Amino acid sequence: MTNPKLEQLTPQNSVLLFIDHQPQMAFGVVNIDRQMLKNNVVALAKSAKLFDVPTILTTVETQSFSGPMWPELLDVFPQAPVLERTSMNSWDDKKVRDAVGATGRKKLIISGLWTGVCVNHAAFSAMLDGYELYVVEDACGGTSEVAHRASMDRMIQAGVVPLT
């Protein structure tokens, strides 16, 4: 019996999902320095682009609350569509599920704001649909250190693999 989580992530077997990297969402982040968070997110995006990893960008309520996706992230993927949602759980949105599914890859890497809500819900929902989940811990932000840590611990207990 093999354990698929022991198989290395490669550009051929993974897909990356960025969730809610938006100004108002970042404003609530306190578990990591916001500039460091942004640097980590952009570095992750540049790595994905360099290695041609399929990447999906998604936002929530840009007009009414959260504002547009960070320009630094959009600069890395200027032609990529940004999937706008109204639900905090991006996996509830058919556009997001279809975009991930269209890649044909089952190793889903997530970076997002906030860890305890948007990342957590999407990770668990995608796992229920048969995806292996990897969360880039230092490219996610929580509303407190305790909330971020508890969310990461809960996801790890459920089988999510943490990355940095």
Short mmCIF file of N, CA and C in Angstrom, two decimals:
data_model
loop_
_atom_site.label_atom_id
_atom_site.label_comp_id
_atom_site.label_asym_id
_atom_site.label_seq_id
_atom_site.Cartn_x
_atom_site.Cartn_y
_atom_site.Cartn_z
N MET A 1 0.84 -1.18 0.00
CA MET A 1 0.00 0.00 0.00
C MET A 1 0.88 1.24 0.00
N THR A 2 0.58 2.17 -0.88
CA THR A 2 1.36 3.40 -0.92
C THR A 2 0.55 4.54 -0.33
N ASN A 3 1.26 5.49 0.20
CA ASN A 3 0.65 6.68 0.77
C ASN A 3 0.87 7.83 -0.21
N PRO A 4 -0.19 8.35 -0.85
CA PRO A 4 -0.01 9.41 -1.84
C PRO A 4 0.60 10.69 -1.26
N LYS A 5 0.50 10.88 0.06
CA LYS A 5 1.08 12.07 0.67
C LYS A 5 2.60 11.99 0.75
N LEU A 6 3.15 10.79 0.53
CA LEU A 6 4.61 10.64 0.51
C LEU A 6 5.17 10.98 -0.87
N GLU A 7 4.31 11.00 -1.86
CA GLU A 7 4.72 11.37 -3.21
C GLU A 7 4.99 12.88 -3.25
N GLN A 8 6.10 13.26 -3.82
CA GLN A 8 6.46 14.68 -3.88
C GLN A 8 5.47 15.47 -4.71
N LEU A 9 5.28 16.71 -4.30
CA LEU A 9 4.51 17.64 -5.14
C LEU A 9 5.36 17.98 -6.35
N THR A 10 4.76 17.95 -7.52
CA THR A 10 5.47 18.31 -8.74
C THR A 10 4.57 19.23 -9.56
N PRO A 11 5.14 19.91 -10.53
CA PRO A 11 4.31 20.73 -11.42
C PRO A 11 3.29 19.90 -12.21
N GLN A 12 3.54 18.62 -12.33
CA GLN A 12 2.66 17.75 -13.10
C GLN A 12 1.51 17.16 -12.27
N ASN A 13 1.62 17.21 -10.92
CA ASN A 13 0.56 16.57 -10.13
C ASN A 13 -0.16 17.52 -9.17
N SER A 14 0.14 18.82 -9.23
CA SER A 14 -0.45 19.74 -8.27
C SER A 14 -1.12 20.93 -8.94
N VAL A 15 -1.98 21.56 -8.18
CA VAL A 15 -2.67 22.78 -8.59
C VAL A 15 -2.69 23.70 -7.37
N LEU A 16 -2.58 25.00 -7.62
CA LEU A 16 -2.49 25.99 -6.55
C LEU A 16 -3.71 26.89 -6.56
N LEU A 17 -4.29 27.09 -5.38
CA LEU A 17 -5.47 27.93 -5.23
C LEU A 17 -5.16 29.07 -4.26
N PHE A 18 -5.26 30.30 -4.76
CA PHE A 18 -5.11 31.49 -3.92
C PHE A 18 -6.50 31.98 -3.53
N ILE A 19 -6.73 32.15 -2.23
CA ILE A 19 -8.04 32.53 -1.72
C ILE A 19 -7.97 33.87 -0.98
N ASP A 20 -8.65 34.87 -1.50
CA ASP A 20 -8.94 36.13 -0.80
C ASP A 20 -7.73 36.95 -0.36
N HIS A 21 -6.75 37.05 -1.21
CA HIS A 21 -5.61 37.94 -0.91
C HIS A 21 -6.02 39.35 -1.31
N GLN A 22 -6.75 39.98 -0.38
CA GLN A 22 -7.37 41.27 -0.61
C GLN A 22 -7.10 42.20 0.58
N PRO A 23 -7.12 43.51 0.35
CA PRO A 23 -6.73 44.46 1.40
C PRO A 23 -7.51 44.33 2.71
N GLN A 24 -8.84 44.28 2.65
CA GLN A 24 -9.61 44.21 3.90
C GLN A 24 -9.41 42.89 4.62
N MET A 25 -9.18 41.83 3.86
CA MET A 25 -8.91 40.54 4.49
C MET A 25 -7.54 40.58 5.18
N ALA A 26 -6.56 41.19 4.51
CA ALA A 26 -5.22 41.29 5.08
C ALA A 26 -5.21 42.18 6.32
N PHE A 27 -6.07 43.18 6.34
CA PHE A 27 -6.14 44.09 7.48
C PHE A 27 -6.40 43.33 8.78
N GLY A 28 -7.17 42.24 8.71
CA GLY A 28 -7.50 41.47 9.90
C GLY A 28 -6.43 40.46 10.32
N VAL A 29 -5.36 40.32 9.52
CA VAL A 29 -4.33 39.32 9.81
C VAL A 29 -3.38 39.83 10.89
N VAL A 30 -3.19 39.02 11.93
CA VAL A 30 -2.27 39.39 13.00
C VAL A 30 -1.26 38.30 13.36
N ASN A 31 -1.39 37.10 12.80
CA ASN A 31 -0.48 36.02 13.18
C ASN A 31 0.87 36.11 12.50
N ILE A 32 0.99 36.93 11.46
CA ILE A 32 2.23 37.09 10.71
C ILE A 32 2.31 38.54 10.25
N ASP A 33 3.51 39.08 10.19
CA ASP A 33 3.69 40.43 9.67
C ASP A 33 3.07 40.51 8.27
N ARG A 34 2.24 41.50 8.04
CA ARG A 34 1.50 41.58 6.77
C ARG A 34 2.41 41.71 5.55
N GLN A 35 3.50 42.45 5.68
CA GLN A 35 4.41 42.58 4.54
C GLN A 35 5.11 41.24 4.27
N MET A 36 5.48 40.53 5.33
CA MET A 36 6.09 39.22 5.16
C MET A 36 5.09 38.26 4.51
N LEU A 37 3.84 38.32 4.94
CA LEU A 37 2.79 37.49 4.34
C LEU A 37 2.69 37.78 2.84
N LYS A 38 2.62 39.05 2.49
CA LYS A 38 2.51 39.41 1.08
C LYS A 38 3.73 38.93 0.30
N ASN A 39 4.92 39.10 0.88
CA ASN A 39 6.15 38.62 0.22
C ASN A 39 6.09 37.11 0.00
N ASN A 40 5.63 36.37 1.01
CA ASN A 40 5.54 34.92 0.90
C ASN A 40 4.54 34.50 -0.17
N VAL A 41 3.42 35.19 -0.22
CA VAL A 41 2.38 34.88 -1.21
C VAL A 41 2.91 35.14 -2.62
N VAL A 42 3.54 36.28 -2.82
CA VAL A 42 4.07 36.62 -4.14
C VAL A 42 5.20 35.66 -4.53
N ALA A 43 6.04 35.28 -3.59
CA ALA A 43 7.11 34.31 -3.88
C ALA A 43 6.51 32.96 -4.28
N LEU A 44 5.45 32.55 -3.59
CA LEU A 44 4.77 31.30 -3.94
C LEU A 44 4.19 31.40 -5.35
N ALA A 45 3.57 32.53 -5.66
CA ALA A 45 3.00 32.73 -7.00
C ALA A 45 4.08 32.70 -8.08
N LYS A 46 5.18 33.36 -7.83
CA LYS A 46 6.27 33.38 -8.81
C LYS A 46 6.85 31.98 -9.01
N SER A 47 6.95 31.22 -7.94
CA SER A 47 7.43 29.84 -8.06
C SER A 47 6.47 28.99 -8.88
N ALA A 48 5.18 29.15 -8.62
CA ALA A 48 4.17 28.41 -9.39
C ALA A 48 4.25 28.78 -10.87
N LYS A 49 4.41 30.04 -11.15
CA LYS A 49 4.49 30.48 -12.55
C LYS A 49 5.76 29.92 -13.21
N LEU A 50 6.87 30.00 -12.51
CA LEU A 50 8.15 29.52 -13.04
C LEU A 50 8.07 28.03 -13.38
N PHE A 51 7.40 27.26 -12.53
CA PHE A 51 7.31 25.82 -12.74
C PHE A 51 6.03 25.39 -13.46
N ASP A 52 5.26 26.37 -13.92
CA ASP A 52 4.06 26.12 -14.71
C ASP A 52 3.03 25.27 -13.96
N VAL A 53 2.84 25.57 -12.68
CA VAL A 53 1.81 24.91 -11.89
C VAL A 53 0.49 25.63 -12.16
N PRO A 54 -0.55 24.90 -12.54
CA PRO A 54 -1.84 25.57 -12.75
C PRO A 54 -2.24 26.33 -11.48
N THR A 55 -2.67 27.58 -11.66
CA THR A 55 -2.95 28.45 -10.53
C THR A 55 -4.30 29.12 -10.71
N ILE A 56 -5.08 29.09 -9.65
CA ILE A 56 -6.42 29.67 -9.66
C ILE A 56 -6.48 30.78 -8.62
N LEU A 57 -7.01 31.92 -9.03
CA LEU A 57 -7.14 33.08 -8.17
C LEU A 57 -8.61 33.30 -7.85
N THR A 58 -8.93 33.53 -6.59
CA THR A 58 -10.31 33.76 -6.22
C THR A 58 -10.42 34.85 -5.15
N THR A 59 -11.49 35.62 -5.25
CA THR A 59 -11.75 36.72 -4.32
C THR A 59 -13.18 36.62 -3.81
N VAL A 60 -13.44 37.37 -2.74
CA VAL A 60 -14.79 37.41 -2.18
C VAL A 60 -15.21 38.87 -1.99
N GLU A 61 -16.41 39.19 -2.44
CA GLU A 61 -17.03 40.50 -2.17
C GLU A 61 -16.09 41.68 -2.43
N THR A 62 -15.51 41.74 -3.61
CA THR A 62 -14.56 42.83 -3.91
C THR A 62 -15.21 44.20 -3.87
N GLN A 63 -16.43 44.31 -4.33
CA GLN A 63 -17.10 45.61 -4.39
C GLN A 63 -17.65 46.09 -3.05
N SER A 64 -18.12 45.17 -2.24
CA SER A 64 -18.80 45.59 -1.02
C SER A 64 -17.94 45.58 0.24
N PHE A 65 -16.86 44.80 0.25
CA PHE A 65 -16.10 44.71 1.50
C PHE A 65 -14.60 44.56 1.32
N SER A 66 -14.17 43.53 0.60
CA SER A 66 -12.79 43.09 0.67
C SER A 66 -11.81 43.85 -0.23
N GLY A 67 -12.31 44.50 -1.28
CA GLY A 67 -11.43 45.18 -2.22
C GLY A 67 -10.83 44.20 -3.22
N PRO A 68 -10.12 44.72 -4.21
CA PRO A 68 -9.56 43.86 -5.27
C PRO A 68 -8.39 43.02 -4.77
N MET A 69 -8.07 42.00 -5.52
CA MET A 69 -6.91 41.16 -5.20
C MET A 69 -5.65 42.03 -5.21
N TRP A 70 -4.69 41.65 -4.38
CA TRP A 70 -3.44 42.41 -4.31
C TRP A 70 -2.84 42.58 -5.70
N PRO A 71 -2.48 43.79 -6.07
CA PRO A 71 -1.88 44.01 -7.39
C PRO A 71 -0.57 43.23 -7.59
N GLU A 72 0.18 43.03 -6.51
CA GLU A 72 1.44 42.30 -6.62
C GLU A 72 1.20 40.85 -7.05
N LEU A 73 0.08 40.27 -6.62
CA LEU A 73 -0.26 38.91 -7.02
C LEU A 73 -0.80 38.90 -8.45
N LEU A 74 -1.61 39.87 -8.77
CA LEU A 74 -2.13 39.97 -10.14
C LEU A 74 -1.01 40.22 -11.15
N ASP A 75 0.04 40.93 -10.74
CA ASP A 75 1.17 41.17 -11.64
C ASP A 75 1.85 39.88 -12.07
N VAL A 76 1.81 38.87 -11.22
CA VAL A 76 2.43 37.58 -11.56
C VAL A 76 1.58 36.84 -12.60
N PHE A 77 0.29 37.00 -12.51
CA PHE A 77 -0.64 36.31 -13.43
C PHE A 77 -1.57 37.33 -14.10
N PRO A 78 -1.02 38.21 -14.93
CA PRO A 78 -1.84 39.30 -15.48
C PRO A 78 -2.99 38.84 -16.37
N GLN A 79 -2.89 37.69 -16.97
CA GLN A 79 -3.95 37.20 -17.87
C GLN A 79 -4.93 36.25 -17.20
N ALA A 80 -4.65 35.87 -15.96
CA ALA A 80 -5.49 34.88 -15.28
C ALA A 80 -6.82 35.50 -14.85
N PRO A 81 -7.89 34.76 -15.02
CA PRO A 81 -9.17 35.26 -14.51
C PRO A 81 -9.16 35.20 -12.98
N VAL A 82 -9.84 36.15 -12.36
CA VAL A 82 -10.03 36.13 -10.92
C VAL A 82 -11.48 35.73 -10.68
N LEU A 83 -11.67 34.62 -10.02
CA LEU A 83 -13.01 34.09 -9.78
C LEU A 83 -13.62 34.77 -8.56
N GLU A 84 -14.62 35.57 -8.78
CA GLU A 84 -15.30 36.32 -7.72
C GLU A 84 -16.40 35.45 -7.11
N ARG A 85 -16.48 35.46 -5.77
CA ARG A 85 -17.48 34.68 -5.06
C ARG A 85 -18.25 35.55 -4.07
N THR A 86 -19.31 34.98 -3.55
CA THR A 86 -20.05 35.63 -2.47
C THR A 86 -19.98 34.81 -1.19
N SER A 87 -19.57 33.55 -1.28
CA SER A 87 -19.51 32.66 -0.13
C SER A 87 -18.10 32.67 0.47
N MET A 88 -18.03 32.57 1.79
CA MET A 88 -16.72 32.49 2.45
C MET A 88 -16.00 31.19 2.10
N ASN A 89 -16.74 30.15 1.81
CA ASN A 89 -16.14 28.87 1.43
C ASN A 89 -16.02 28.85 -0.09
N SER A 90 -14.82 29.03 -0.58
CA SER A 90 -14.62 29.09 -2.03
C SER A 90 -15.04 27.79 -2.71
N TRP A 91 -14.98 26.68 -1.99
CA TRP A 91 -15.36 25.39 -2.58
C TRP A 91 -16.86 25.30 -2.84
N ASP A 92 -17.65 26.16 -2.21
CA ASP A 92 -19.08 26.22 -2.48
C ASP A 92 -19.37 26.75 -3.88
N ASP A 93 -18.40 27.46 -4.46
CA ASP A 93 -18.60 28.09 -5.76
C ASP A 93 -18.25 27.11 -6.88
N LYS A 94 -19.20 26.85 -7.75
CA LYS A 94 -19.00 25.91 -8.85
C LYS A 94 -17.85 26.32 -9.76
N LYS A 95 -17.66 27.63 -9.97
CA LYS A 95 -16.57 28.10 -10.82
C LYS A 95 -15.21 27.67 -10.27
N VAL A 96 -15.06 27.74 -8.96
CA VAL A 96 -13.80 27.35 -8.31
C VAL A 96 -13.60 25.84 -8.42
N ARG A 97 -14.63 25.08 -8.07
CA ARG A 97 -14.52 23.62 -8.16
C ARG A 97 -14.22 23.18 -9.60
N ASP A 98 -14.90 23.80 -10.56
CA ASP A 98 -14.68 23.44 -11.96
C ASP A 98 -13.27 23.79 -12.42
N ALA A 99 -12.76 24.94 -11.98
CA ALA A 99 -11.41 25.36 -12.38
C ALA A 99 -10.36 24.39 -11.83
N VAL A 100 -10.51 24.00 -10.57
CA VAL A 100 -9.58 23.04 -9.98
C VAL A 100 -9.74 21.69 -10.68
N GLY A 101 -10.96 21.24 -10.85
CA GLY A 101 -11.22 19.95 -11.48
C GLY A 101 -10.71 19.87 -12.91
N ALA A 102 -10.77 20.98 -13.63
CA ALA A 102 -10.34 20.99 -15.03
C ALA A 102 -8.84 20.70 -15.18
N THR A 103 -8.08 20.87 -14.12
CA THR A 103 -6.65 20.59 -14.19
C THR A 103 -6.37 19.09 -14.17
N GLY A 104 -7.31 18.31 -13.65
CA GLY A 104 -7.14 16.86 -13.55
C GLY A 104 -6.17 16.45 -12.45
N ARG A 105 -5.79 17.37 -11.59
CA ARG A 105 -4.82 17.08 -10.52
C ARG A 105 -5.53 16.97 -9.19
N LYS A 106 -5.05 16.06 -8.34
CA LYS A 106 -5.70 15.81 -7.06
C LYS A 106 -4.92 16.36 -5.87
N LYS A 107 -3.73 16.91 -6.11
CA LYS A 107 -2.94 17.51 -5.03
C LYS A 107 -3.19 19.01 -5.07
N LEU A 108 -4.02 19.49 -4.13
CA LEU A 108 -4.44 20.88 -4.10
C LEU A 108 -3.65 21.64 -3.03
N ILE A 109 -2.96 22.66 -3.47
CA ILE A 109 -2.18 23.53 -2.58
C ILE A 109 -2.98 24.81 -2.37
N ILE A 110 -3.13 25.23 -1.11
CA ILE A 110 -3.91 26.42 -0.81
C ILE A 110 -3.07 27.45 -0.07
N SER A 111 -3.26 28.71 -0.47
CA SER A 111 -2.78 29.88 0.24
C SER A 111 -3.97 30.81 0.37
N GLY A 112 -4.24 31.31 1.58
CA GLY A 112 -5.42 32.16 1.70
C GLY A 112 -5.55 32.91 3.00
N LEU A 113 -6.53 33.79 3.00
CA LEU A 113 -6.91 34.59 4.16
C LEU A 113 -8.39 34.32 4.41
N TRP A 114 -8.79 34.09 5.50
CA TRP A 114 -8.23 33.83 6.80
C TRP A 114 -8.16 32.33 7.01
N THR A 115 -7.14 31.89 7.73
CA THR A 115 -6.89 30.47 7.92
C THR A 115 -8.09 29.77 8.56
N GLY A 116 -8.66 30.39 9.59
CA GLY A 116 -9.73 29.76 10.34
C GLY A 116 -11.08 29.76 9.65
N VAL A 117 -11.20 30.44 8.53
CA VAL A 117 -12.49 30.49 7.84
C VAL A 117 -12.29 30.01 6.40
N CYS A 118 -11.78 30.89 5.56
CA CYS A 118 -11.73 30.61 4.12
C CYS A 118 -10.82 29.43 3.78
N VAL A 119 -9.68 29.34 4.40
CA VAL A 119 -8.76 28.23 4.11
C VAL A 119 -9.33 26.92 4.68
N ASN A 120 -9.73 26.97 5.94
CA ASN A 120 -10.25 25.80 6.62
C ASN A 120 -11.45 25.20 5.89
N HIS A 121 -12.44 26.01 5.58
CA HIS A 121 -13.64 25.51 4.91
C HIS A 121 -13.33 24.92 3.55
N ALA A 122 -12.52 25.62 2.76
CA ALA A 122 -12.17 25.12 1.42
C ALA A 122 -11.39 23.82 1.51
N ALA A 123 -10.46 23.73 2.44
CA ALA A 123 -9.65 22.52 2.59
C ALA A 123 -10.52 21.31 2.93
N PHE A 124 -11.37 21.45 3.93
CA PHE A 124 -12.22 20.32 4.32
C PHE A 124 -13.19 19.94 3.22
N SER A 125 -13.77 20.92 2.55
CA SER A 125 -14.72 20.63 1.47
C SER A 125 -14.02 19.93 0.31
N ALA A 126 -12.84 20.37 -0.06
CA ALA A 126 -12.10 19.74 -1.15
C ALA A 126 -11.69 18.32 -0.76
N MET A 127 -11.32 18.11 0.51
CA MET A 127 -10.98 16.77 0.97
C MET A 127 -12.17 15.83 0.83
N LEU A 128 -13.36 16.31 1.14
CA LEU A 128 -14.57 15.49 1.00
C LEU A 128 -14.81 15.10 -0.46
N ASP A 129 -14.29 15.91 -1.38
CA ASP A 129 -14.40 15.62 -2.81
C ASP A 129 -13.22 14.82 -3.35
N GLY A 130 -12.36 14.32 -2.46
CA GLY A 130 -11.30 13.43 -2.88
C GLY A 130 -9.94 14.06 -3.18
N TYR A 131 -9.76 15.33 -2.82
CA TYR A 131 -8.47 15.99 -3.06
C TYR A 131 -7.54 15.79 -1.87
N GLU A 132 -6.24 15.72 -2.17
CA GLU A 132 -5.21 15.74 -1.13
C GLU A 132 -4.89 17.21 -0.90
N LEU A 133 -4.88 17.62 0.35
CA LEU A 133 -4.72 19.04 0.65
C LEU A 133 -3.38 19.37 1.27
N TYR A 134 -2.82 20.47 0.78
CA TYR A 134 -1.56 21.02 1.25
C TYR A 134 -1.81 22.50 1.49
N VAL A 135 -1.52 22.99 2.69
CA VAL A 135 -1.74 24.40 3.02
C VAL A 135 -0.39 25.03 3.31
N VAL A 136 -0.10 26.13 2.60
CA VAL A 136 1.16 26.85 2.78
C VAL A 136 0.98 27.79 3.97
N GLU A 137 1.43 27.31 5.12
CA GLU A 137 1.14 27.98 6.38
C GLU A 137 1.62 29.42 6.43
N ASP A 138 2.80 29.70 5.92
CA ASP A 138 3.31 31.08 5.99
C ASP A 138 2.86 31.93 4.80
N ALA A 139 1.91 31.41 4.03
CA ALA A 139 1.26 32.19 2.98
C ALA A 139 -0.25 32.25 3.26
N CYS A 140 -0.57 32.07 4.55
CA CYS A 140 -1.95 32.17 5.03
C CYS A 140 -1.93 33.10 6.24
N GLY A 141 -3.04 33.75 6.49
CA GLY A 141 -3.11 34.64 7.64
C GLY A 141 -4.37 34.42 8.44
N GLY A 142 -4.22 34.56 9.76
CA GLY A 142 -5.35 34.41 10.65
C GLY A 142 -5.61 35.67 11.46
N THR A 143 -6.79 35.74 12.04
CA THR A 143 -7.19 36.93 12.80
C THR A 143 -6.56 36.99 14.18
N SER A 144 -5.92 35.90 14.58
CA SER A 144 -5.10 35.89 15.80
C SER A 144 -4.14 34.72 15.66
N GLU A 145 -3.11 34.72 16.48
CA GLU A 145 -2.18 33.60 16.46
C GLU A 145 -2.89 32.33 16.90
N VAL A 146 -3.74 32.44 17.90
CA VAL A 146 -4.47 31.27 18.40
C VAL A 146 -5.41 30.73 17.32
N ALA A 147 -6.14 31.62 16.63
CA ALA A 147 -7.07 31.18 15.59
C ALA A 147 -6.32 30.50 14.45
N HIS A 148 -5.19 31.07 14.04
CA HIS A 148 -4.39 30.48 12.96
C HIS A 148 -3.86 29.11 13.38
N ARG A 149 -3.28 29.04 14.57
CA ARG A 149 -2.69 27.78 15.04
C ARG A 149 -3.76 26.70 15.21
N ALA A 150 -4.89 27.07 15.82
CA ALA A 150 -5.96 26.09 16.03
C ALA A 150 -6.48 25.58 14.69
N SER A 151 -6.61 26.47 13.74
CA SER A 151 -7.08 26.06 12.41
C SER A 151 -6.08 25.14 11.73
N MET A 152 -4.81 25.48 11.79
CA MET A 152 -3.78 24.63 11.20
C MET A 152 -3.78 23.26 11.88
N ASP A 153 -3.86 23.25 13.21
CA ASP A 153 -3.86 21.98 13.94
C ASP A 153 -5.06 21.13 13.55
N ARG A 154 -6.22 21.76 13.44
CA ARG A 154 -7.43 21.02 13.08
C ARG A 154 -7.29 20.43 11.67
N MET A 155 -6.74 21.21 10.75
CA MET A 155 -6.57 20.70 9.39
C MET A 155 -5.55 19.56 9.35
N ILE A 156 -4.46 19.71 10.10
CA ILE A 156 -3.43 18.65 10.13
C ILE A 156 -4.03 17.37 10.70
N GLN A 157 -4.83 17.48 11.77
CA GLN A 157 -5.48 16.30 12.35
C GLN A 157 -6.38 15.60 11.33
N ALA A 158 -6.95 16.38 10.41
CA ALA A 158 -7.84 15.81 9.40
C ALA A 158 -7.08 15.28 8.18
N GLY A 159 -5.77 15.53 8.14
CA GLY A 159 -4.98 14.98 7.03
C GLY A 159 -4.37 15.99 6.08
N VAL A 160 -4.58 17.28 6.34
CA VAL A 160 -3.95 18.31 5.51
C VAL A 160 -2.45 18.31 5.81
N VAL A 161 -1.66 18.47 4.77
CA VAL A 161 -0.20 18.54 4.92
C VAL A 161 0.21 20.01 4.96
N PRO A 162 0.87 20.45 6.04
CA PRO A 162 1.31 21.84 6.10
C PRO A 162 2.61 22.02 5.31
N LEU A 163 2.72 23.16 4.63
CA LEU A 163 3.93 23.52 3.89
C LEU A 163 4.36 24.91 4.30
N THR A 164 5.60 25.23 4.00
CA THR A 164 6.09 26.61 4.15
C THR A 164 6.81 27.01 2.88
#
